[in-house]
Coordinates of C-alpha atoms in Angstrom, one line a residue:
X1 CA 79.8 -87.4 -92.1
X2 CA 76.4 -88.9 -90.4
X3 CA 77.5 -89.9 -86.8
X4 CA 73.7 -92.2 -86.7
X5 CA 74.6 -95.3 -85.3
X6 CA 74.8 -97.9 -88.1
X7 CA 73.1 -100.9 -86.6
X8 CA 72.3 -104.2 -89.1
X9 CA 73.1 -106.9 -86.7
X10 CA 73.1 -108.0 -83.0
X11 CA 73.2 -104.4 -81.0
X12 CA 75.9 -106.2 -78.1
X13 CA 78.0 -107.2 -80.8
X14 CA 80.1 -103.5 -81.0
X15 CA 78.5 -102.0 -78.2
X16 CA 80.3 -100.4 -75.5
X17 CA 79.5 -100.9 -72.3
X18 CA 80.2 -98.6 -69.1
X19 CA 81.2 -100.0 -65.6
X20 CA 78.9 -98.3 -63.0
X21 CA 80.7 -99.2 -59.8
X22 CA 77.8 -97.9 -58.0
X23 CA 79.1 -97.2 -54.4
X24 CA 81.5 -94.6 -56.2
X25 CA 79.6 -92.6 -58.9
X26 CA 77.6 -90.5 -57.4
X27 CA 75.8 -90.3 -53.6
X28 CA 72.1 -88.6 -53.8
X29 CA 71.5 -89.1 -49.9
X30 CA 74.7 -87.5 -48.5
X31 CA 75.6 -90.6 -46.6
X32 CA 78.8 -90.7 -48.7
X33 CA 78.1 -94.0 -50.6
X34 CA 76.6 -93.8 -54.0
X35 CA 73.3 -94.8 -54.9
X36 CA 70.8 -95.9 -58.2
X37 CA 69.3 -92.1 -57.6
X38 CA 73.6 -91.3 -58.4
X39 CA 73.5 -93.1 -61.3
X40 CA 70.2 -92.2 -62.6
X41 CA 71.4 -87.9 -61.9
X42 CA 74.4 -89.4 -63.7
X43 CA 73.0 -90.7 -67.2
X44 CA 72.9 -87.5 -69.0
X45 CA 76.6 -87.8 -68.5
X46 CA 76.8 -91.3 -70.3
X47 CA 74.7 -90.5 -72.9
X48 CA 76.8 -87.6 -73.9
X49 CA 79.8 -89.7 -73.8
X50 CA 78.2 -91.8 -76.3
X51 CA 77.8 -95.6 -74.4
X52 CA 75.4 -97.8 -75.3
X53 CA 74.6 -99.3 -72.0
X54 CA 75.5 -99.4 -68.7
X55 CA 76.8 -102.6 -66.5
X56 CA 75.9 -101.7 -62.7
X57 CA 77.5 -103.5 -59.7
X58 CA 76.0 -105.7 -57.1
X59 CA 73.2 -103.6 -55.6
X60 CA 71.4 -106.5 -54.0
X61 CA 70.7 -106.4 -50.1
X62 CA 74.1 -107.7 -48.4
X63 CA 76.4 -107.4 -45.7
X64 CA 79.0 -105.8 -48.0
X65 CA 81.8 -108.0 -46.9
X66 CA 82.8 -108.0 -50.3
X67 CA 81.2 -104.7 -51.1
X68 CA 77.7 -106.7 -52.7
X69 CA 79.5 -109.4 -54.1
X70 CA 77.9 -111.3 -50.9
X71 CA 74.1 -111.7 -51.9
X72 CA 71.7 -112.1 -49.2
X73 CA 68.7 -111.6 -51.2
X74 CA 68.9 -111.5 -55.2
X75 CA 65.4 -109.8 -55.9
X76 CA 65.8 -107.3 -54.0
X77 CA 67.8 -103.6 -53.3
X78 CA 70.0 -103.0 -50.5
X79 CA 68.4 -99.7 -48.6
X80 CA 72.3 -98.4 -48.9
X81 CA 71.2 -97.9 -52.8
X82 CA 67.7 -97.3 -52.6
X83 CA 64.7 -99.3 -53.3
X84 CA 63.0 -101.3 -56.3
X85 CA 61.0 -98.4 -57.0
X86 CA 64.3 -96.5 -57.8
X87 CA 65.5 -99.3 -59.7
X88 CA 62.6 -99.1 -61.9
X89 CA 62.9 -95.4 -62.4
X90 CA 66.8 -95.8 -63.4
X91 CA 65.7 -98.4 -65.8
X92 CA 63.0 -96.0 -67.5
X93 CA 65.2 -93.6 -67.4
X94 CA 67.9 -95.2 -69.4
X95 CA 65.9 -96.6 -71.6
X96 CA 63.9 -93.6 -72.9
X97 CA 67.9 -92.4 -73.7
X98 CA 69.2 -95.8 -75.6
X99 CA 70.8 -96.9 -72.7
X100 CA 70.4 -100.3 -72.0
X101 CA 70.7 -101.7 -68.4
X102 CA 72.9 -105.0 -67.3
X103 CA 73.0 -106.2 -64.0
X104 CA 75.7 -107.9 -62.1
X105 CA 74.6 -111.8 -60.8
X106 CA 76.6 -113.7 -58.6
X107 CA 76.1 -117.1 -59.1
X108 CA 79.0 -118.8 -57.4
X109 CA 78.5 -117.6 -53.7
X110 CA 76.3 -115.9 -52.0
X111 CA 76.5 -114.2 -48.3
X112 CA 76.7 -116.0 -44.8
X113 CA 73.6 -114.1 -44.4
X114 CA 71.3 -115.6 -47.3
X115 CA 68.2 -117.3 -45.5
X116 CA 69.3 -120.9 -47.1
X117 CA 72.7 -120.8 -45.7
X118 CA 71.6 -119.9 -42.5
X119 CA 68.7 -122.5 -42.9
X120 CA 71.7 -124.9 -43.8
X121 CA 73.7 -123.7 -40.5
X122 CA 70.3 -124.4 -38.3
X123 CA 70.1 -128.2 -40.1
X124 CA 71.7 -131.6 -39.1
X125 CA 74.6 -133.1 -41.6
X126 CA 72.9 -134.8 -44.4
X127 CA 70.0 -132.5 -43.9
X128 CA 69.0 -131.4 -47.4
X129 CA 69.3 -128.1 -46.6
X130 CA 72.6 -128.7 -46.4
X131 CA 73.0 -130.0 -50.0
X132 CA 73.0 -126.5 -51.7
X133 CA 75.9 -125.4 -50.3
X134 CA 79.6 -128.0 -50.4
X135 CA 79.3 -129.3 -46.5
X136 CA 81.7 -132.0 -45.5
X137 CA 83.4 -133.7 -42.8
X138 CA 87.0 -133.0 -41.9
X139 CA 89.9 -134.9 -42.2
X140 CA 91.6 -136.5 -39.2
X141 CA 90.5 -138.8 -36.0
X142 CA 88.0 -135.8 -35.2
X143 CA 87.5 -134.1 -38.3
X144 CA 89.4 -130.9 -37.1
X145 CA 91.0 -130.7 -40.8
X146 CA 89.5 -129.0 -43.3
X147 CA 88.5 -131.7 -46.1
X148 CA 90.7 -130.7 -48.7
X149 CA 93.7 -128.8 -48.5
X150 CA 91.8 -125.8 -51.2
X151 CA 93.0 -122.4 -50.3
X152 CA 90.7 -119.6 -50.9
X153 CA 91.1 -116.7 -53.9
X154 CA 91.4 -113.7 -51.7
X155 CA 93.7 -115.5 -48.8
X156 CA 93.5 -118.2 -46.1
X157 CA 92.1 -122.0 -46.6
X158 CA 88.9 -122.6 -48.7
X159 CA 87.1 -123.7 -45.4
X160 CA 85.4 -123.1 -42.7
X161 CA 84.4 -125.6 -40.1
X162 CA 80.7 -124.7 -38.5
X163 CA 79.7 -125.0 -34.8
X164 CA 76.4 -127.5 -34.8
X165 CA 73.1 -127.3 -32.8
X166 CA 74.0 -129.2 -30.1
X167 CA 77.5 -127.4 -29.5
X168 CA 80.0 -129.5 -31.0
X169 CA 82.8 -128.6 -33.4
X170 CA 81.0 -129.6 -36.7
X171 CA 81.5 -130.3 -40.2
X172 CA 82.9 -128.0 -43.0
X173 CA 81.7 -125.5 -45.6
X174 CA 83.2 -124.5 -48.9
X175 CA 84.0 -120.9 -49.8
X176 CA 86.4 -119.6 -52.7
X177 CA 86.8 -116.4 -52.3
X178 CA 85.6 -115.7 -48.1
X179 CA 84.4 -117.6 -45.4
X180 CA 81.4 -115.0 -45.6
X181 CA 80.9 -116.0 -49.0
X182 CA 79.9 -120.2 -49.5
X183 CA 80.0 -121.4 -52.7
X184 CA 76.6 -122.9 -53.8
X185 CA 76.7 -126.3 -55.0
X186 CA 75.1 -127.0 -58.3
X187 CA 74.7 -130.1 -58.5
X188 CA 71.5 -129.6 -56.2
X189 CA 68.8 -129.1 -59.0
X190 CA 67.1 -126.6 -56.3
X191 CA 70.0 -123.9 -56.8
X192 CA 69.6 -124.1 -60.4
X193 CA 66.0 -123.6 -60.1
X194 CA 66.7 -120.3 -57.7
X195 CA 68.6 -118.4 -60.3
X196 CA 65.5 -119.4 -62.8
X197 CA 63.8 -117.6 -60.4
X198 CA 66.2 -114.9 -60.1
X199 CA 66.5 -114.2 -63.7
X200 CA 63.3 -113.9 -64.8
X201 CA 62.5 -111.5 -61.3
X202 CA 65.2 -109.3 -63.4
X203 CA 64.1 -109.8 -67.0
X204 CA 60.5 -108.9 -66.1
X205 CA 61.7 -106.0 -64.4
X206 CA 63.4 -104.4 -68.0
X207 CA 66.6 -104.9 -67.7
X208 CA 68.9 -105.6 -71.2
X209 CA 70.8 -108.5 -69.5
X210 CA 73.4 -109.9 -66.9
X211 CA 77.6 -109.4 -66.2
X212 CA 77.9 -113.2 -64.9
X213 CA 80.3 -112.8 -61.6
X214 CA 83.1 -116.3 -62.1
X215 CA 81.2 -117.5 -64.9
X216 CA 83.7 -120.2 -65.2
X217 CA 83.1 -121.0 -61.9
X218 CA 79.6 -122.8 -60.1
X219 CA 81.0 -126.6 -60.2
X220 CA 83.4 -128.2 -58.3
X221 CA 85.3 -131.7 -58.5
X222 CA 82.6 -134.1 -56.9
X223 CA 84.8 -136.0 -55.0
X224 CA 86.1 -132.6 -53.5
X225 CA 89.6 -134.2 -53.9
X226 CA 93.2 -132.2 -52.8
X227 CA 94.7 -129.9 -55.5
X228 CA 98.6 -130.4 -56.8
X229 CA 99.2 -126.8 -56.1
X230 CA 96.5 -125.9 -53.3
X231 CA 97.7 -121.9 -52.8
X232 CA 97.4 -121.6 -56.9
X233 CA 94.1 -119.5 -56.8
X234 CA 95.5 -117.3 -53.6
X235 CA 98.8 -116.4 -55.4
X236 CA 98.1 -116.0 -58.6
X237 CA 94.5 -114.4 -57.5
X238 CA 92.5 -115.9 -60.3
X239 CA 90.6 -119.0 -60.8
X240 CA 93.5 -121.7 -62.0
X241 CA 92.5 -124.6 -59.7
X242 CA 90.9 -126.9 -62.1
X243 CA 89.0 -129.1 -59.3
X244 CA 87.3 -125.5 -58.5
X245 CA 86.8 -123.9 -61.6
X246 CA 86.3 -124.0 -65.8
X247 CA 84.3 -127.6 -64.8
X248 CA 82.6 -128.8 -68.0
X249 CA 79.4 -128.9 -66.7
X250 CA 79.0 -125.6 -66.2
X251 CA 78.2 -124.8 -69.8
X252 CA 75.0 -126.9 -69.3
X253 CA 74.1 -123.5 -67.2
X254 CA 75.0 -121.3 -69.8
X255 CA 73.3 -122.8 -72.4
X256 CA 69.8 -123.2 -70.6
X257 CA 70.7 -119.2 -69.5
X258 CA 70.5 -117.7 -73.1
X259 CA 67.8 -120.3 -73.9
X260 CA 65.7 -118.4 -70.5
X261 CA 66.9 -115.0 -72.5
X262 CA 66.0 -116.3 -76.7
X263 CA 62.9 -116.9 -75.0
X264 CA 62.4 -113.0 -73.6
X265 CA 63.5 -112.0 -76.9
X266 CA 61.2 -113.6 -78.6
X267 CA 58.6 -112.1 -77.0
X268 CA 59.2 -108.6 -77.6
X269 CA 62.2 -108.7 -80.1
X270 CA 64.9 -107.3 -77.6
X271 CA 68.0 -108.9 -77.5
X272 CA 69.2 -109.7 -73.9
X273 CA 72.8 -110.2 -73.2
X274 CA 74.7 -112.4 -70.9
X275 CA 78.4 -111.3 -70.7
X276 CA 80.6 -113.4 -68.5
X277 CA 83.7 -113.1 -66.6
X278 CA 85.5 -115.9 -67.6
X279 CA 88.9 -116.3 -66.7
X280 CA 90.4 -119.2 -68.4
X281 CA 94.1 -119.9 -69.4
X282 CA 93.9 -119.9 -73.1
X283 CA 91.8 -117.7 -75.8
X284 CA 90.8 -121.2 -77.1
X285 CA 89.5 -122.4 -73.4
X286 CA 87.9 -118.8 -73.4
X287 CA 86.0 -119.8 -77.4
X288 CA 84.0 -122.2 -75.8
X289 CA 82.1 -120.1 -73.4
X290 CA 80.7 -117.8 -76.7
X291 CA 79.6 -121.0 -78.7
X292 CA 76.0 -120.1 -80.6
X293 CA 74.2 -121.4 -77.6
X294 CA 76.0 -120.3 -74.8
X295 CA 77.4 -116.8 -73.6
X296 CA 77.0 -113.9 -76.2
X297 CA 80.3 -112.5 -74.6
X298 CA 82.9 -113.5 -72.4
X299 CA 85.4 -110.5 -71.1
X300 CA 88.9 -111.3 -72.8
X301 CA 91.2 -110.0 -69.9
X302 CA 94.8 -110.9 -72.0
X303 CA 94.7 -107.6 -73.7
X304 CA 94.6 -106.1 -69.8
X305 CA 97.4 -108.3 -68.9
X306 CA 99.5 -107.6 -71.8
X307 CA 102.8 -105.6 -70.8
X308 CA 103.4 -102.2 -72.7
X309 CA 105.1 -104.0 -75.8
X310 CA 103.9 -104.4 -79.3
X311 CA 104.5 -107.8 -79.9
X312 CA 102.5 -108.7 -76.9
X313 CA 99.6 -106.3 -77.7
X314 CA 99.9 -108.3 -81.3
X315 CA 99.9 -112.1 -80.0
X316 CA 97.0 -111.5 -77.6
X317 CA 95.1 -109.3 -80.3
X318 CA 95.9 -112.2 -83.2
X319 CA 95.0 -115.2 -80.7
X320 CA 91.6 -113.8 -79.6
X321 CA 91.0 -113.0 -83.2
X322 CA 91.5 -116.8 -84.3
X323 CA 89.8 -118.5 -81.4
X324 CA 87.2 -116.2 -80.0
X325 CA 85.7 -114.3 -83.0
X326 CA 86.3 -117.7 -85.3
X327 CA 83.3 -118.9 -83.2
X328 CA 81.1 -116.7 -84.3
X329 CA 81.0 -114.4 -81.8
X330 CA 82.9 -111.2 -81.5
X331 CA 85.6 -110.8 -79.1
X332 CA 84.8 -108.3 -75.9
X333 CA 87.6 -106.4 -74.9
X334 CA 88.8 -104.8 -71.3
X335 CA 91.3 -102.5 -70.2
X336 CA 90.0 -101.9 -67.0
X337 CA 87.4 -103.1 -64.3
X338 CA 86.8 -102.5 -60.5
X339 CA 89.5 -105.2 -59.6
X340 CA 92.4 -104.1 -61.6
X341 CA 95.3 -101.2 -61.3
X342 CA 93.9 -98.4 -63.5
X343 CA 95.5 -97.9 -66.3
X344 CA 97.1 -94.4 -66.2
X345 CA 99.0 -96.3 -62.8
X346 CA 99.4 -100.0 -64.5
X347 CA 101.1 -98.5 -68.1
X348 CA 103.7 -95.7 -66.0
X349 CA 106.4 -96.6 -64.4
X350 CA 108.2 -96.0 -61.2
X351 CA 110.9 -93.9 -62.4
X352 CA 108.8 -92.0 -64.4
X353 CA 106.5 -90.6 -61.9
X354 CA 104.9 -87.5 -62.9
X355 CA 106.5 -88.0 -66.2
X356 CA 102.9 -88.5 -68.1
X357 CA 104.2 -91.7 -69.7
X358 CA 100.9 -93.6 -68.2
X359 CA 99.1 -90.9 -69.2
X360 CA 100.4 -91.2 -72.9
X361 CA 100.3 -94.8 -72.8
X362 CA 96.6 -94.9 -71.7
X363 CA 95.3 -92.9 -73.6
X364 CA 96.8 -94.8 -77.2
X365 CA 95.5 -98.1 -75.3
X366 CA 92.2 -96.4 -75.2
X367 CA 91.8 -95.9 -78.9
X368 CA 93.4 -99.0 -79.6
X369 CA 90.6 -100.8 -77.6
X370 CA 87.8 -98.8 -79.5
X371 CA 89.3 -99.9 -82.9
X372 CA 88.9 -103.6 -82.5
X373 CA 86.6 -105.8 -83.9
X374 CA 83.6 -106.7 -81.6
X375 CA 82.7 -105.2 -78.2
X376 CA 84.3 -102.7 -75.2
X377 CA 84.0 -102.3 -71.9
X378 CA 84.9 -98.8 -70.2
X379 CA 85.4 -98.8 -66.0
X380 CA 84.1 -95.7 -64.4
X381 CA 86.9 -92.9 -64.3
X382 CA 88.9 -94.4 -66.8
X383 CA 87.6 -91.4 -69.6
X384 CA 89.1 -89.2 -66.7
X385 CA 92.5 -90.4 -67.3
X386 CA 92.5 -91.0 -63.1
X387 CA 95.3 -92.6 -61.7
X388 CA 95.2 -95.4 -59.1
X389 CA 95.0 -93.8 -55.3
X390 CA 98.2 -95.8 -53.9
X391 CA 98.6 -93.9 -50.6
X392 CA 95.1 -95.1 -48.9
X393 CA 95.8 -95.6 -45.3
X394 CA 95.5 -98.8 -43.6
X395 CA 92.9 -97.6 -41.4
X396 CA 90.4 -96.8 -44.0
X397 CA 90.7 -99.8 -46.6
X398 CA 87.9 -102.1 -47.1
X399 CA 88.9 -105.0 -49.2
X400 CA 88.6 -108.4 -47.9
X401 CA 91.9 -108.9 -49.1
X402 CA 93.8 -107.1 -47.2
X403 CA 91.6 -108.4 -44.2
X404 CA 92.5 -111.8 -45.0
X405 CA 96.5 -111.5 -46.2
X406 CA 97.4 -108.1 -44.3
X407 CA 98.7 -107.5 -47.1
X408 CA 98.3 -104.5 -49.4
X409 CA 99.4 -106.6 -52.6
X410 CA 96.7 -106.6 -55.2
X411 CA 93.8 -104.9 -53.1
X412 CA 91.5 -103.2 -55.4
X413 CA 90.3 -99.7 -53.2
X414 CA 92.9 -97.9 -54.7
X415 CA 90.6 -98.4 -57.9
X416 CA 87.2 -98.0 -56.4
X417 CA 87.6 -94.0 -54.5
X418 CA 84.6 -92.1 -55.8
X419 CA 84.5 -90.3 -58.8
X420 CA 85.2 -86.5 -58.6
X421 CA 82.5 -84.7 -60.4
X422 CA 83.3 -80.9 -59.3
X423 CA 84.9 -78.4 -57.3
X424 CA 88.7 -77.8 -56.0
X425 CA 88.1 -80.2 -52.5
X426 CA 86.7 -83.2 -51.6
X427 CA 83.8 -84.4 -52.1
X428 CA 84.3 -83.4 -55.5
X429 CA 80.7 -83.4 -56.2
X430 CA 80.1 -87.1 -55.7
X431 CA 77.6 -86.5 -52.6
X432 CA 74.5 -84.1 -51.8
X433 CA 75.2 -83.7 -48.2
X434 CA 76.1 -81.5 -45.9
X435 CA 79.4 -79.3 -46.1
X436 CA 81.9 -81.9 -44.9
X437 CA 80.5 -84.8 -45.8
X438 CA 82.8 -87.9 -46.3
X439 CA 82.9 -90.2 -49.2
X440 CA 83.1 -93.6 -48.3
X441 CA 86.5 -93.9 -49.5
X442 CA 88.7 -90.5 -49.2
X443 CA 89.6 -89.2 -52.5
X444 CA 93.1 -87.4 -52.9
X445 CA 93.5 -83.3 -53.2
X446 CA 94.7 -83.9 -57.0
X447 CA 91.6 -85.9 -57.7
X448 CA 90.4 -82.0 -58.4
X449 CA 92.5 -82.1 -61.8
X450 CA 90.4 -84.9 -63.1
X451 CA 87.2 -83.3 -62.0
X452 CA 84.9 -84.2 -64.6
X453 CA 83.8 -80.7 -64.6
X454 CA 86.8 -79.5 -65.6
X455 CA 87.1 -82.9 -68.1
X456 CA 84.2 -81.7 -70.2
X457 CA 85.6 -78.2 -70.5
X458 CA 89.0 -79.4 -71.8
X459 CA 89.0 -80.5 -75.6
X460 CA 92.5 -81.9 -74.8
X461 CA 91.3 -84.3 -72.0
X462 CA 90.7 -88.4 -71.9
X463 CA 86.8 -87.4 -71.8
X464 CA 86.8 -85.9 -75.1
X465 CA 89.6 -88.3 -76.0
X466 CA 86.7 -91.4 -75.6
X467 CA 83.8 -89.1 -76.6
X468 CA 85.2 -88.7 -79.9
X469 CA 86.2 -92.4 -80.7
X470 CA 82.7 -93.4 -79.5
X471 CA 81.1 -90.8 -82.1
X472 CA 83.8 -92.0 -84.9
X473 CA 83.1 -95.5 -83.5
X474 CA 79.1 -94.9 -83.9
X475 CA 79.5 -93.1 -87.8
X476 CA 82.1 -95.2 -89.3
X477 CA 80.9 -99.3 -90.6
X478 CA 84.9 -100.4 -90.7
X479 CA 84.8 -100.0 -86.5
X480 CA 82.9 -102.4 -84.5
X481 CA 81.8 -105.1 -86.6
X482 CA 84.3 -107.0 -89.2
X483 CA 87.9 -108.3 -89.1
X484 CA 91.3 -106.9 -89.3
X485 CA 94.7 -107.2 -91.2
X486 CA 98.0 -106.5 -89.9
X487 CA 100.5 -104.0 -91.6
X488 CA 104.1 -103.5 -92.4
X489 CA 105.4 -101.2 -89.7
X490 CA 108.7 -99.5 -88.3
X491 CA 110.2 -101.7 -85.0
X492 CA 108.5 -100.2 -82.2
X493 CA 104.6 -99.5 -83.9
X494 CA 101.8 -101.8 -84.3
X495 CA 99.4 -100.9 -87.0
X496 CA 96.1 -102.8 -88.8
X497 CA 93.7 -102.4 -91.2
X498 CA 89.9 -102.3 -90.4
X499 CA 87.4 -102.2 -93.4
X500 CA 87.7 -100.2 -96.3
X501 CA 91.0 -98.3 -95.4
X502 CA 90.6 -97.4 -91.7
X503 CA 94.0 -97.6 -90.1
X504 CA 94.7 -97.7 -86.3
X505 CA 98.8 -97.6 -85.1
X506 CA 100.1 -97.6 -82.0
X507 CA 103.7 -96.4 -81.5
X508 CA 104.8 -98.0 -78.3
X509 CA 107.5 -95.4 -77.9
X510 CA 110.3 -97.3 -78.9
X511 CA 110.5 -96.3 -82.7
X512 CA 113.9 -95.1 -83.8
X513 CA 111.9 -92.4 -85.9
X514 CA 108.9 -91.1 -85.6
X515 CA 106.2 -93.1 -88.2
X516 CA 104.5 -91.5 -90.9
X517 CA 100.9 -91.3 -91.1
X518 CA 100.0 -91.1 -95.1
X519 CA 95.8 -90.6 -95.6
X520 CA 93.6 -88.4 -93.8
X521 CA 93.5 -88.1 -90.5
X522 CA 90.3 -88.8 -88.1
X523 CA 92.0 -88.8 -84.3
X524 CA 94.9 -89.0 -82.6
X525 CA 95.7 -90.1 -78.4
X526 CA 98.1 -87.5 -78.2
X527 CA 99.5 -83.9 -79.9
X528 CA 101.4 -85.5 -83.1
X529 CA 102.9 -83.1 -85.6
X530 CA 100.6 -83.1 -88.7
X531 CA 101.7 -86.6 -90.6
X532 CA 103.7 -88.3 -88.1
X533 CA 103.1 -90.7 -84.9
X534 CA 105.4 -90.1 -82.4
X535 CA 106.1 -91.2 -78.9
X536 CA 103.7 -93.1 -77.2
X537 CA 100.5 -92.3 -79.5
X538 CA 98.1 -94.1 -81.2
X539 CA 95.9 -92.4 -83.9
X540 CA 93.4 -93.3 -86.0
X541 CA 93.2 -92.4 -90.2
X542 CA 91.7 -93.1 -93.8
X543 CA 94.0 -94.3 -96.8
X544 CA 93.0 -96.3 -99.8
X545 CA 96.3 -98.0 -100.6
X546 CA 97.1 -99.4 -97.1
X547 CA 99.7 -102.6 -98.0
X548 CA 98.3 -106.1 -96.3
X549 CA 100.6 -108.2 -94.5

C-alpha cells in the first residue's frame, strides 16, 4: 500500500497539526528555556512522526507574565527565543520538509508593557490614546469601585484602577485574564488596523497561517454593564460571560481575516489557515465561527471534555458532526493543548495509580482522534504517552493562576515541564548547556521512561503508536476527509464506519466480553489477541460487510 499523501482538496482540511510549546521543546543556548533554534534541531523529529505542520507558541517580545501570551511587540522575537533571522531560518527549514508553519496571535490583550498601553497610561481620560484599551470611571462618590462587578478568567476582579499624571487615584482599565494583560477595545478602528498590520508583517514573512488566542473573544458589551453571575469566567475558567465574550460583532473580524488571507493565496496559490480557539457553549454556537467566509477551523474542545464513557464520546462526536462539518467545514479535533491535564493523567484514575489504565485509555483516544473526519491537533509530549507532573513545588510554579488564586486548582505547569529527549537524568536532552544545567521547569526522575530516545527505539510505544496512524492516516482516502456511520455494538464499545469499510472501535473497558473484530486488521492502541478488542483498546480494521446503523 502507497503511504503518498492523497491530497484533492484544501490541505488544512485533514491535516494534523503539532503544538510546539516553544519554551519546553528543546533549549539550543543552555539557558534552560527553549528556543526557534530548539524547534528548528527539532523538525527532523516531526517530520518522521508524519505532521503536516507545526502550531508554535507566543514567541513575540513580552514580559512573560503569562509565558508570551502578554504581547509587547507583535512583529517582533523575544531575545529569550532568538531573533527574526532565526525565525526565517525555522520557516525555510520547515518548509523545504512539508511542514507548514502557524503562528500563535493574541488578539484580545496584549502586555502592560505594549508602547500604546503605556502611551494610554501617560494620557489624560478621554485622551484617544485611551480609546484602544476599555478605560472607565469607577463606581461610587469617588470612583474607588471598579465599573462593573466582571471578575477576571484566571482569578480576582476584571479591573484595575490606574494612578494618573498628576497623582491621583484614577480611572479604570479592563483586563480578562490579568491586570498585566488589558483587553484591547475594538471598537477603536485603530486596533483593527494594527493587527492588519500585524498579519501581513507575518504573512510576508512565510508563514502558513495563524492559531487565533480567544477567538471568541475581542468585543465587549458597550455599555460595559454588570454580569448576572460576575465570578462565571473565574470558576468555570472559560469564557461564559456573555457581556465579555462570543459578541456578534466579532465575526466581522473574522470575515475581513480570511478575506486579508484569500487574498495571499491568491497570489501564490497557498492556502493560509486561521484556526481559532473558540470556546462557545454549544457545537451549533461553535458552526458559526467556520461559515465559508469566516474561520477555516475552530478547535472543538467537547471531545477533550468528554468523560471516559461511550455514550458521551458518541453525543459529542454525533453533535459536532451535524453542526460543525454540516457547514461545510470539517470539524478540528483536540485532546490535548498547553492548558489542559494531559491525557495519560486526565483518563486514570486515583485508585488506579500505576495501574496503566490512563495509559490504555489514551492511547485508544489517540486513534480515535486520528479516525475522525476533518482535522487533529497533537500537544507536544502527548506521542510520549507523558503523564501530568502533579508534584511541582510551590516555589517553582509560574502560572498566573496560582499567582492570582493561591491556588493550585487548574494551573497548567504541570503540562508545560520540558520535553525529555535523552539520557537517564535531567535535563533529558532538552538543553545544550553545561553539565547541570536547569530546565526552566524541573522535570521528574521517571520523565527518563518517556525519553523520546528511548520512544523511537520501542515499536510498542505511543510514538510509534501516532507514527503509524499518521502513515495509515496519510495512505488511506476513508481517513481524513468524508463522513461517518455508526455501528451496532456490544454495551461498553463504540464503533463507526469511515469510507469504503474502514472501521474504528473503541472498547471503553466496560464490555461484558471481549468484542470481535471480523476484517483485516490495520492497528491496534493496545496488545489484543488476534480478532478480539479487549479492555480499554481501540483498533482500527478493513471489512466489506460492516452493517449501518
Amino acid at each position: 500500500m502507497s503511504l503518498e499523501r492523497i491530497r484533492t482538496h484544501h490541505w488544512w482540511r485533514d491535516a494534523v497539526i503539532y503544538q510546539v510549546y516553544v519554551r519546553s521543546f528543546l533549549d539550543s543556548t543552555g539557558d534552560g528555556v527553549g528556543d526557534l533554534a530548539g524547534v528548528r534541531a527539532g523538525l527532523p523529529y516531526l517530520k518522521k512522526l508524519g505532521v503536516d505542520g507545526i502550531w508554535l507558541s507566543p514567541f513575540y517580545p513580552s514580559p512573560q507574565h503569562d509565558h508570551g501570551y502578554d504581547v509587547a511587540d507583535y512583529c517582533d522575537v523575544d531575545p529569550l527565543f532568538g531573533d527574526l533571522a532565526e525565525f526565517d531560518l525555522l520557516t525555510a527549514a520547515a518548509h523545504r520538509l512539508g511542514i507548514k508553519v502557524l503562528l500563535d496571535i493574541v488578539p484580545n490583550h496584549c502586555s502592560s508593557a505594549h508602547p500604546w498601553f503605556r502611551e494610554a497610561l501617560a494620557a489624560a481620560p478621554g485622551d484617544p490614546a485611551r480609546t484602544r484599551f476599555h478605560f472607565a470611571d469607577g463606581r461610587g462618590p469617588d470612583g474607588g469601585l471598579p465599573p462593573n462587578n466582571w471578575h477576571a478568567m484566571f482569578g480576582g476582579p476584571a479591573w484595575s484602577r490606574v494612578t494618573e499624571a498628576d497623582g491621583r487615584p484614577g480611572q479604570w482599565y479592563l483586563h480578562m485574564f490579568t491586570p498585566e494583560q488589558p483587553d484591547w477595545n475594538w471598537r477603536t478602528p485603530e486596533v483593527a488596523a494594527e493587527f492588519d498590520r500585524t498579519l501581513r508583517f507575518w504573512l510576508d514573512r512565510g508563514v502558513d497561517g495563524f492559531r487565533i488566542d480567544v477567538a471568541a473573544g475581542l468585543f465587549k458589551h458597550p455599555g460595559l454593564p454588570d454580569s448576572p453571575d460576575p465570578e462565571a469566567d473565574a470558576r468555570t475558567r472559560d469564557s461564559v460571560n456573555p457581556l465579555a465574550w462570543n459578541r456578534p460583532e466579532v465575526h466581522g473580524v473574522w470575515r475581513h481575516w480570511r478575506a486579508v488571507c484569500e487574498e495571499y493565496t491568491a497570489r501564490d496559490g497557498r492556502e493560509r489557515l486561521l484556526v481559532g480557539e473558540v470556546s462557545v457553549p454549544t457545537a451549533r454556537e461553535h458552526a458559526r465561527y467556520v461559515r465559508p467566509d469566516e474561520l477555516h477551523q475552530a478547535f472543538f474542545f467537547d471531545l477533550l471534555g468528554a468523560p471516559w464513557d461511550p455514550d458521551a464520546f458518541r453525543k459529542v462526536i454525533s453533535e459536532a458532526m451535524q453542526d460543525i462539518a454540516g457547514t461545510g467545514s470539517t470539524v478540528t479535533w483536540v485532546l490535548n493543548n498547553h492548558d489542559q491535564v494531559r491525557t495519560v493523567t486526565r483518563y486514570g484514575e486515583p485508585a488506579a495509580e500505576g495501574s496503566g489504565l490512563g495509559t490504555a485509555r489514551a492511547r485508544a483516544a489517540a486513534l480515535l482522534m486520528l479516525a475522525l473526519p476533518g482535522a487533529a491537533y497533537i500537544y507536544q509530549g502527548e506521542e510520549l504517552g507523558l503523564p501530568e507532573v502533579v508534584d511541582l513545588p510551590d516555589d517553582v510554579l509560574t502560572d498566573p493562576i496560582f499567582r492570582r488564586t493561591g491556588s493550585r486548582a487548574r494551573i497548567r505547569d504541570g503540562c508545560r515541564v520540558p520535553l525529555p529527549w535523552s539520557g537517564k537524568a535531567s535535563p533529558f536532552g532538552f538543553t545544550s548547556g553545561a553539565e547541570g544545567a536547569k530546565p526552566w521547569l524541573p522535570q521528574p526522575e521517571w520523565f527518563a521512561e518517556h525519553a523520546t530516545e528511548r520512544a523511537l527505539a520501542d515499536t510498542r510505544s505511543f510514538w510509534h503508536l501516532y507514527r503509524d496512524g499518521l502513515q495509515l492516516r496519510s495512505a488511506l482516502p476513508q481517513l481524513g476527509e468524508g463522513d461517518l456511520r455508526w455501528l451496532d455494538t456490544p454495551p461498553g464499545v463504540l464503533s463507526f464506519v469511515r469510507g469504503d469499510g474502514l472501521v474504528c472501535a473503541v472498547n471503553f473497558g466496560t464490555a461484558p466480553t471481549p468484542a470481535p473484530v471480523p476484517g483485516t486488521p490495520l492497528l491496534a492502541s493496545g496488545p489484543c489477541p488476534p480478532g478480539v478488542l479487549a479492555g480499554s483498546t481501540a483498533a482500527w480494521w478493513i471489512t466489506d460487510d460492516a452493517p449501518a446503523r
